[in-house]
XYZ file of C-alpha atoms in Angstrom:
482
model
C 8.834 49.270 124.881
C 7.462 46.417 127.017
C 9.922 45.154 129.339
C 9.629 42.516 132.630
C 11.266 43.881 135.239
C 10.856 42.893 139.150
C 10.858 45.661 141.334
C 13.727 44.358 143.908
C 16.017 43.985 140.252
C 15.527 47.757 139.398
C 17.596 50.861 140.132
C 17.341 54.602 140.029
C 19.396 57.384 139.586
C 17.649 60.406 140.356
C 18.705 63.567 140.494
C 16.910 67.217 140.632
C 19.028 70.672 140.844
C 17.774 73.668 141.075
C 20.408 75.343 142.853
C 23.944 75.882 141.751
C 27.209 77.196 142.790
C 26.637 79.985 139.959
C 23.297 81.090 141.956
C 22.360 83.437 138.944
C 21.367 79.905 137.332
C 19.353 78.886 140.201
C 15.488 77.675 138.782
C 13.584 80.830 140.918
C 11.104 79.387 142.703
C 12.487 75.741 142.442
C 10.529 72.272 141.087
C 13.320 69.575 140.028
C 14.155 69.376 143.852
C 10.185 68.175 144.225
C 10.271 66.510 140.483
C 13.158 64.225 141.684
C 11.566 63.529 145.334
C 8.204 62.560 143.805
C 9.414 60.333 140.808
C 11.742 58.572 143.582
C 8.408 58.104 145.632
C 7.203 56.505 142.574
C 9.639 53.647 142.077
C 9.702 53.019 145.975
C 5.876 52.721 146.051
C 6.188 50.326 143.124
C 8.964 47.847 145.271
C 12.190 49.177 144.693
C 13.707 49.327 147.136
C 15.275 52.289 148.913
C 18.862 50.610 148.815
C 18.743 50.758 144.881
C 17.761 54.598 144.779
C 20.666 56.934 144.745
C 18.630 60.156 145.383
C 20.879 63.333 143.960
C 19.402 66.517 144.978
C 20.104 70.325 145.532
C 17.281 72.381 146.874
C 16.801 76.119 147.198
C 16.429 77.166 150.860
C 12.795 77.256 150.774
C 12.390 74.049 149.635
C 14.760 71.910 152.306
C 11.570 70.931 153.970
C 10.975 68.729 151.042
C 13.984 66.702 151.643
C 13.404 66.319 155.507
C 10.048 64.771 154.674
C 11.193 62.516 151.830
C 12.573 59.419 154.107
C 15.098 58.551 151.180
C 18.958 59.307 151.841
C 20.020 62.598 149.782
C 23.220 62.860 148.565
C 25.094 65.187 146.697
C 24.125 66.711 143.159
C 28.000 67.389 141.733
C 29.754 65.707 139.351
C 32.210 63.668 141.242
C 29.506 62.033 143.424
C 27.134 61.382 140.479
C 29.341 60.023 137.800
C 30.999 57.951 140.969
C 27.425 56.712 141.347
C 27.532 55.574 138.019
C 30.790 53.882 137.882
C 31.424 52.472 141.116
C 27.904 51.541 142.300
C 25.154 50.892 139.494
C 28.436 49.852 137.019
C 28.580 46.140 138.732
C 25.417 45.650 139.858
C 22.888 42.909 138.239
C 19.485 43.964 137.676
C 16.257 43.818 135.391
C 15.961 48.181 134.771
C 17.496 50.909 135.609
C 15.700 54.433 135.894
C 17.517 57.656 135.093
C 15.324 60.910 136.309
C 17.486 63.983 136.107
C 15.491 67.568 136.047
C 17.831 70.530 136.447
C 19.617 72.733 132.953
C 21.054 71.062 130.105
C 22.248 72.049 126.884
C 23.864 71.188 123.332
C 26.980 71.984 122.662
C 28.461 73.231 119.129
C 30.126 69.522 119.056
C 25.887 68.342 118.839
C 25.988 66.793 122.273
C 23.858 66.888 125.027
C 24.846 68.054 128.204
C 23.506 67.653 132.120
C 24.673 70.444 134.168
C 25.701 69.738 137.943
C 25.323 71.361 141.077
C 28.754 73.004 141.565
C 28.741 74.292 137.898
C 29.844 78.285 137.583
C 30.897 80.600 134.670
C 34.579 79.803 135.272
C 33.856 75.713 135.426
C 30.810 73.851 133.701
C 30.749 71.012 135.689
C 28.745 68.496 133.735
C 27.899 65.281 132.157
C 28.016 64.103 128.890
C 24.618 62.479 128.422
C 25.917 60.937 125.147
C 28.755 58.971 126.564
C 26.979 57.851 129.510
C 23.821 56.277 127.335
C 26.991 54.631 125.340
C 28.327 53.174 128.673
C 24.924 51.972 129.703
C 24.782 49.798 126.876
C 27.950 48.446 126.859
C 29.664 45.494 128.973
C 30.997 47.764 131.269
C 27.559 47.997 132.662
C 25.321 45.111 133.956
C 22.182 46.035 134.156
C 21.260 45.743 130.315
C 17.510 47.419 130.534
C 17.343 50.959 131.009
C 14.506 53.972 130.943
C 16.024 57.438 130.841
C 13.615 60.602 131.810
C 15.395 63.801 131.047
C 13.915 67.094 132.132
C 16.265 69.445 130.584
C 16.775 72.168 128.383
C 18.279 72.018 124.781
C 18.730 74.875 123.893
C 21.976 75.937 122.101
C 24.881 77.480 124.403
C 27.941 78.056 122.247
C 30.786 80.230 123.091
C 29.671 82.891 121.597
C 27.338 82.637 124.637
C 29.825 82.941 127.309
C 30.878 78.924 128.081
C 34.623 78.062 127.735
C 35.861 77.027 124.638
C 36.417 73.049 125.877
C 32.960 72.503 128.122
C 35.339 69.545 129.833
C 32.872 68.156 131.949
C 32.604 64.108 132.803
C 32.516 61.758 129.370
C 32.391 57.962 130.400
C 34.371 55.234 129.468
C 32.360 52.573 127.599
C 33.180 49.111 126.180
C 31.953 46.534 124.032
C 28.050 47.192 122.916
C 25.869 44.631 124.778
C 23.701 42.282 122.414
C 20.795 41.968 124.784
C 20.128 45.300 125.809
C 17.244 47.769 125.482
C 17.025 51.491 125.963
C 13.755 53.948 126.050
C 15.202 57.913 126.428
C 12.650 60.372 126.847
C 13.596 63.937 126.461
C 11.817 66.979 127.206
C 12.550 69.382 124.564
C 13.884 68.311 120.639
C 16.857 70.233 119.986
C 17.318 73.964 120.588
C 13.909 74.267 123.011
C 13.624 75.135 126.575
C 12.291 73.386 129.146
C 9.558 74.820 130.823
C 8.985 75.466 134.686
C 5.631 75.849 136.445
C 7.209 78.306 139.209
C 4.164 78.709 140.718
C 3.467 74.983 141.180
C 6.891 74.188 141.921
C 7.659 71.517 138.736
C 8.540 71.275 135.255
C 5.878 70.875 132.584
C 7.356 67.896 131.512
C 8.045 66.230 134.966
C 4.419 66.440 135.486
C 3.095 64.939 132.217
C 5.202 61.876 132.853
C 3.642 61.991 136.283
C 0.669 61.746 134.631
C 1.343 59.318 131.925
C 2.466 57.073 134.825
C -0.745 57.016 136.799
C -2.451 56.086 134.084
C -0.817 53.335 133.080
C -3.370 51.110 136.144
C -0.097 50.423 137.569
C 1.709 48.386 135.693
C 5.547 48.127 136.679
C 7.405 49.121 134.371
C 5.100 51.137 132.215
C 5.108 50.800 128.679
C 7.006 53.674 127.667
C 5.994 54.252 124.028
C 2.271 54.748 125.908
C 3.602 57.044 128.564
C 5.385 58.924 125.588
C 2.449 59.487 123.330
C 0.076 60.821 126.535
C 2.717 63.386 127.160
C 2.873 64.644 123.885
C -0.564 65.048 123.827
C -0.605 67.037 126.559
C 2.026 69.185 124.460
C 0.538 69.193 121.625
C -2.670 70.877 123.278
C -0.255 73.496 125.308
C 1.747 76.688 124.512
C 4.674 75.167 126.029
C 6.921 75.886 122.862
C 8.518 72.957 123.479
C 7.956 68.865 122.459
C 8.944 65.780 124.366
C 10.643 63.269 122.187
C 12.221 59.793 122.224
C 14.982 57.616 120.802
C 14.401 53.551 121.738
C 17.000 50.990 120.657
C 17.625 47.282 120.841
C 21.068 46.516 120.381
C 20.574 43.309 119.387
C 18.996 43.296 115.999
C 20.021 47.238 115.466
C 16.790 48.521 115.204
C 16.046 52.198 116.416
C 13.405 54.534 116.601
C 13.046 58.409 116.578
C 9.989 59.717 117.083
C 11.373 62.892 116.023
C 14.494 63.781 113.844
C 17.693 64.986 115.333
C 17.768 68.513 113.858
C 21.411 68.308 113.351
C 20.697 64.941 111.359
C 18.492 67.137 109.050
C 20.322 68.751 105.599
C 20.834 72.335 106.228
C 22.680 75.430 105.930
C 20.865 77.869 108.232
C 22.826 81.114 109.136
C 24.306 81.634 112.138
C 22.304 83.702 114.821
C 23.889 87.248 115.535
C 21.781 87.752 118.520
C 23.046 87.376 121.791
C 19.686 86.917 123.364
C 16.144 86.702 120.945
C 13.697 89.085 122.792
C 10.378 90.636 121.797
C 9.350 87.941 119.127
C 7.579 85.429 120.193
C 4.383 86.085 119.239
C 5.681 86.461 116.019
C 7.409 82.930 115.547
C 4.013 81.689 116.576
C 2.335 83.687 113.547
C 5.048 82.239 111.355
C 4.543 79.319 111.772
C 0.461 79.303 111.706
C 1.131 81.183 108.506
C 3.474 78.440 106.806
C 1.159 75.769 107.629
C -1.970 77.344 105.817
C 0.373 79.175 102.862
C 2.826 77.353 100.194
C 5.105 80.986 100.403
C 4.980 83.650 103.027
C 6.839 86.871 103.098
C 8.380 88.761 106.371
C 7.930 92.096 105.425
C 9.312 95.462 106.666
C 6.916 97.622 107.811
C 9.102 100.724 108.233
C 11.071 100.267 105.156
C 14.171 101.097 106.146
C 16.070 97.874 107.575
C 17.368 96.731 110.759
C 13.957 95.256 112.725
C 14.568 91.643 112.592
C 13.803 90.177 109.785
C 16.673 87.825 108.946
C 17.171 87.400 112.793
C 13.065 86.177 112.664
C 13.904 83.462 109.482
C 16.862 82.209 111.819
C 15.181 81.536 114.831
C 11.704 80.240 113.287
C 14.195 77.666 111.208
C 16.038 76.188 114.279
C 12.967 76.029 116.738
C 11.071 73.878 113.428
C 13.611 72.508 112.247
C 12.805 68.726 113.110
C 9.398 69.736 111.492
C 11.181 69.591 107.975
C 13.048 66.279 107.212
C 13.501 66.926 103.984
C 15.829 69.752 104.654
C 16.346 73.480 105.173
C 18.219 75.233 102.236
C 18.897 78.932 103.165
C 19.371 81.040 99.554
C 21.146 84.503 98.829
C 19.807 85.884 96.270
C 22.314 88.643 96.248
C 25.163 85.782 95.659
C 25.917 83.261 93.449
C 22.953 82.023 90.762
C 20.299 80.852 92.888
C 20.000 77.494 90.702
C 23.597 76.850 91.737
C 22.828 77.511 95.266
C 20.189 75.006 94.744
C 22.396 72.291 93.393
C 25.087 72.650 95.379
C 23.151 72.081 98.636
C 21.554 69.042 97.228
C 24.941 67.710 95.847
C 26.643 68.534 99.422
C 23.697 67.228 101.565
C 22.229 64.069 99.590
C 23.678 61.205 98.131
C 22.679 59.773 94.704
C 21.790 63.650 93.884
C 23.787 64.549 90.478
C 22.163 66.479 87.738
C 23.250 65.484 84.616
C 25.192 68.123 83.011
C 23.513 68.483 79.857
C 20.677 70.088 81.850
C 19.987 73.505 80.974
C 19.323 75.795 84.169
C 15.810 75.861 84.121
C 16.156 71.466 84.166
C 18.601 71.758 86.824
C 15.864 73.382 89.005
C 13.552 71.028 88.542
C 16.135 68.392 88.759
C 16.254 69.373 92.451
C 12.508 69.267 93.061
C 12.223 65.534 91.594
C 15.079 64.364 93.348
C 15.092 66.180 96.548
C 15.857 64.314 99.796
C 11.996 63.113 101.119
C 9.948 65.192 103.755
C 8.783 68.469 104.622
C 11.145 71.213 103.109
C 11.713 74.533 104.251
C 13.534 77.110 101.275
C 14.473 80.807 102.613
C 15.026 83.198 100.556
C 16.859 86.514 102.142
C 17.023 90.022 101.724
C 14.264 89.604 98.023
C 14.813 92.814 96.452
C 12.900 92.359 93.082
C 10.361 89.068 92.972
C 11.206 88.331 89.292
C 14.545 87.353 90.729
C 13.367 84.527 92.755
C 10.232 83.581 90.561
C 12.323 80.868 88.407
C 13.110 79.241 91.621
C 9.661 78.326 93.399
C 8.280 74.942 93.391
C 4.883 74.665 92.652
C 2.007 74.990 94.696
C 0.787 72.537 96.968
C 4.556 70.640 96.839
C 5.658 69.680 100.004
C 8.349 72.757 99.614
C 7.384 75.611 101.842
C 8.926 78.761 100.955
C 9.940 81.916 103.474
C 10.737 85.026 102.025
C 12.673 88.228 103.870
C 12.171 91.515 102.230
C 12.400 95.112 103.031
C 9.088 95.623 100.513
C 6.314 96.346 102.434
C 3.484 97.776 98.992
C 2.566 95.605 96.502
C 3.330 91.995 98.384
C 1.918 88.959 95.940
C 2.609 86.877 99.266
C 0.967 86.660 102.079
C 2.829 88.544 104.669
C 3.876 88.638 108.251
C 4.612 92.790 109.168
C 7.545 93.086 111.610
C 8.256 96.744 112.727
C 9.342 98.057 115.962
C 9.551 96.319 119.089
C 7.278 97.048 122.227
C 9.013 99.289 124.749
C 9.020 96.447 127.074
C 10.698 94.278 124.422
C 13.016 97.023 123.580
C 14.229 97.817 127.059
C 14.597 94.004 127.430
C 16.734 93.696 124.526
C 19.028 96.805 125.542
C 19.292 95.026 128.999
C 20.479 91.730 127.200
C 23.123 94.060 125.371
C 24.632 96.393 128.326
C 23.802 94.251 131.374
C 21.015 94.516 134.059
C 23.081 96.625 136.561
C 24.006 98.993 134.128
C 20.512 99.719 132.671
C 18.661 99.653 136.278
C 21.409 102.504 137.115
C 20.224 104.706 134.525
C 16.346 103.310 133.966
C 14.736 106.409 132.816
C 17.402 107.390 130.690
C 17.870 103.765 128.942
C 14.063 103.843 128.526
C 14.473 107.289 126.616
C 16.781 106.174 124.294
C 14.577 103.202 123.510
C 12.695 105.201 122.574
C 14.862 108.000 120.428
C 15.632 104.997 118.191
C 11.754 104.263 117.618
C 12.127 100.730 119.271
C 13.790 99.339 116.609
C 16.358 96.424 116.856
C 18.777 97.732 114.649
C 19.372 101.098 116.424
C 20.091 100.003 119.819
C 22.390 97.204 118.838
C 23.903 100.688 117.611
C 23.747 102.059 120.771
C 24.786 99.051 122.663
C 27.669 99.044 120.809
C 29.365 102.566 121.555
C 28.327 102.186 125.243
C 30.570 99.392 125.031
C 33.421 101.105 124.309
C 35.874 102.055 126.898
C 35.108 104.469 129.210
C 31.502 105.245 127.730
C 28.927 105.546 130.597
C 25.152 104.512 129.118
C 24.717 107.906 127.018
């Protein structure tokens, strides 16, 4: 994206929280205080001036000294004063470019939106914006400055009621108008869909804040940067991290309708992955790592049980390896049963419910329906999971052939005489375990009776299954922790 822009014609909208009114969401330690201070540093040592930067910050204590120094005006961080920002000052005004920075949480809602939470959000009111609505508005004629570069240093990660948040999020959706026909738009996101954004506590910033940082000082100065350059240098640095999370993009030109994705929308991808039953995914990260160095280098791989009895994870594993990569497999994810219906009907119907032109002809017999869906599956990377194998002959018909662009994940409680290579998931550590019984029955509870929760942790051999058992007649009414 290569834009002219003179530096007295551009904006910003910054904002960095990492305090809020619900202090048990505070970012310990802070950085998008010091992420939002230095990137408005940037655009006033490139000529903007400081009457076009609305600086929107909220500090922890420790870091107000940050603020004093900055010599920009600070204003609020809540929703009223920022979406007034947006309306009533930036709305009217006529410009070249207008930078969005905004570092604090964020999340996606089960409606697929993206949300930017506020300062005064709390448990009881989610005070945020809809970052959907407000691109929309940006590019519309109720909005003047047609050129705009949004930075977003947020999490994505998936916060459904199930979670806790109210059943209508509410929060601050924009009016828009007609669509401009001159107008361009560069977002850059720090996580695809479903990821966290990382903090460097100790250094006070997010990962991402500081790539773009980064990206920007090497770009020899130029105002505005080109942002597909700045984008590619901070994926790099990604790509050779452990971050568990990638930056990605969306650019658009209303004008001719083009658009670019430098990664898919996961919920744009075909699939029917099950719905998580954990509250919290603990103890397993190591092993989503494994998984997925194992499905690069294997056609099939198997998630075994080492104990042979049930209940440590396995299904719970498939789920959460399946939305982290999703975006990795544009061709789809098709979750099979193959204690349900015919797993050749399974197969059909998700390619008859997901892609268009996809219609076996009926005189197929199974075996040709099968391979019907192979030939004419939508294009890209495809992930199949089969759950809960009990015999392999069962699932044999229904594997596409080697070195396809079909990768294949198998759950099974058989842990002798695996044809597959195989990823062993037993117990949990005892740290993991006493961090998933904490998830379950609450800190205070658990730190009240340490030793003992530790001891049943251990009664149940550190195995998932048995204290979501426990968990759950603790819960009852009444019940103290044994």
């Amino acid at each position: 994206m290569l834009l002219m822009a003179k530096p007295e014609r551009t904006f910003g909208l910054i904002v960095g929280i990492e305090k809020y009114y619900e202090s048990t969401w505070n970012v310990t330690g802070g950085g998008p205080a010091d992420d939002a201070l230095k990137f408005a540093h940037w655009l006033h040592l490139h000529g903007v001036p400081k009457e076009n930067i609305r600086l929107c910050l909220s500090a922890l204590e420790e870091n107000h000294q940050l603020i004093g120094e900055c010599g920009l005006t600070v204003e609020l961080a809540t929703e009223q004063n920022i979406s007034d920002i947006v309306t009533n000052f930036l709305s009217p005004q006529s410009g070249d470019l207008l930078y969005i920075f905004w570092a604090g949480h964020g999340s996606i809602t089960s409606e697929r939106e993206r949300r930017l939470f506020c300062a005064d959000a709390n448990k009881q009111n989610w005070q945020n914006l809809d970052l959907n609505s407000l691109l929309v508005l940006l590019g519309s004629d109720k909005f003047q400055i047609r050129n705009h570069i949004c930075i977003i240093d947020a999490c994505a990660n998936y916060v459904l009621e199930a979670k806790g948040r109210p059943t209508n999020l509410g929060g601050k959706a924009f009016l828009n108008g007609q669509p401009h026909k001159d107008s361009q738009q560069f977002v850059l996101l720090a996580t695809r869909e479903g990821e966290k954004a990382k903090v460097n506590s100790e250094n006070k910033t997010g990962y991402f804040s500081q790539a773009v940082r980064e990206a920007f000082a090497e770009a020899n100065g130029n105002f505005p940067p080109d942002m597909k350059g700045v984008t590619e240098a901070v994926k790099q640095r990604f790509n050779s991290s452990d971050k568990k999370q990638l930056p990605t993009y969306f650019y658009s030109r209303s004008w001719d309708g083009d658009i670019e994705k430098s990664h898919f929308n996961p919920f744009d991808i075909p699939h029917n992955i099950q719905q998580s039953q954990a509250l919290k995914f603990v103890g397993r990260d190591e092993q989503i790592e494994q998984l997925r160095q194992l499905l690069q280098a294997n056609d099939v791989v198997a998630i075994s049980d080492v104990t042979g009895q049930g209940g440590v994870g396995k299904t719970e594993l498939a789920i959460q390896y399946s939305w982290q990569y999703l975006a990795d497999y544009s061709g789809g994810c098709c979750w099979l049963n193959p204690q349900g219906t015919d797993l050749g009907t399974q197969l059909v119907n998700f390619g008859m419910i997901h892609f268009s032109n996809f219609n076996p002809p009926e005189q197929l017999d199974a075996t040709g329906k099968v391979l019907y869906c192979w030939k004419n599956w939508q294009a890209g990377k495809v992930l199949l999971i089969f759950d809960d194998v009990k015999d392999w002959k069962q699932i044999q018909p229904y594997l596409p052939l080697k070195g396809s662009r079909f990768k294949v994940l198998i759950t099974t409680r058989q842990n002798t005489g695996l044809i597959y290579t195989s990823l062993p998931l037993g117990k949990l550590s005892a740290e993991g375990a006493l961090e998933l019984l904490t998830t379950l029955l609450g800190k205070d509870r658990v730190e009240k009776e340490l030793e003992f929760a530790k001891g049943l942790c251990k009664f149940v051999d550190y195995v998932p299954i048995g204290l979501y058992q426990i968990a759950a007649q603790c819960r009852e009414p009444g019940r103290e922790l044994c």
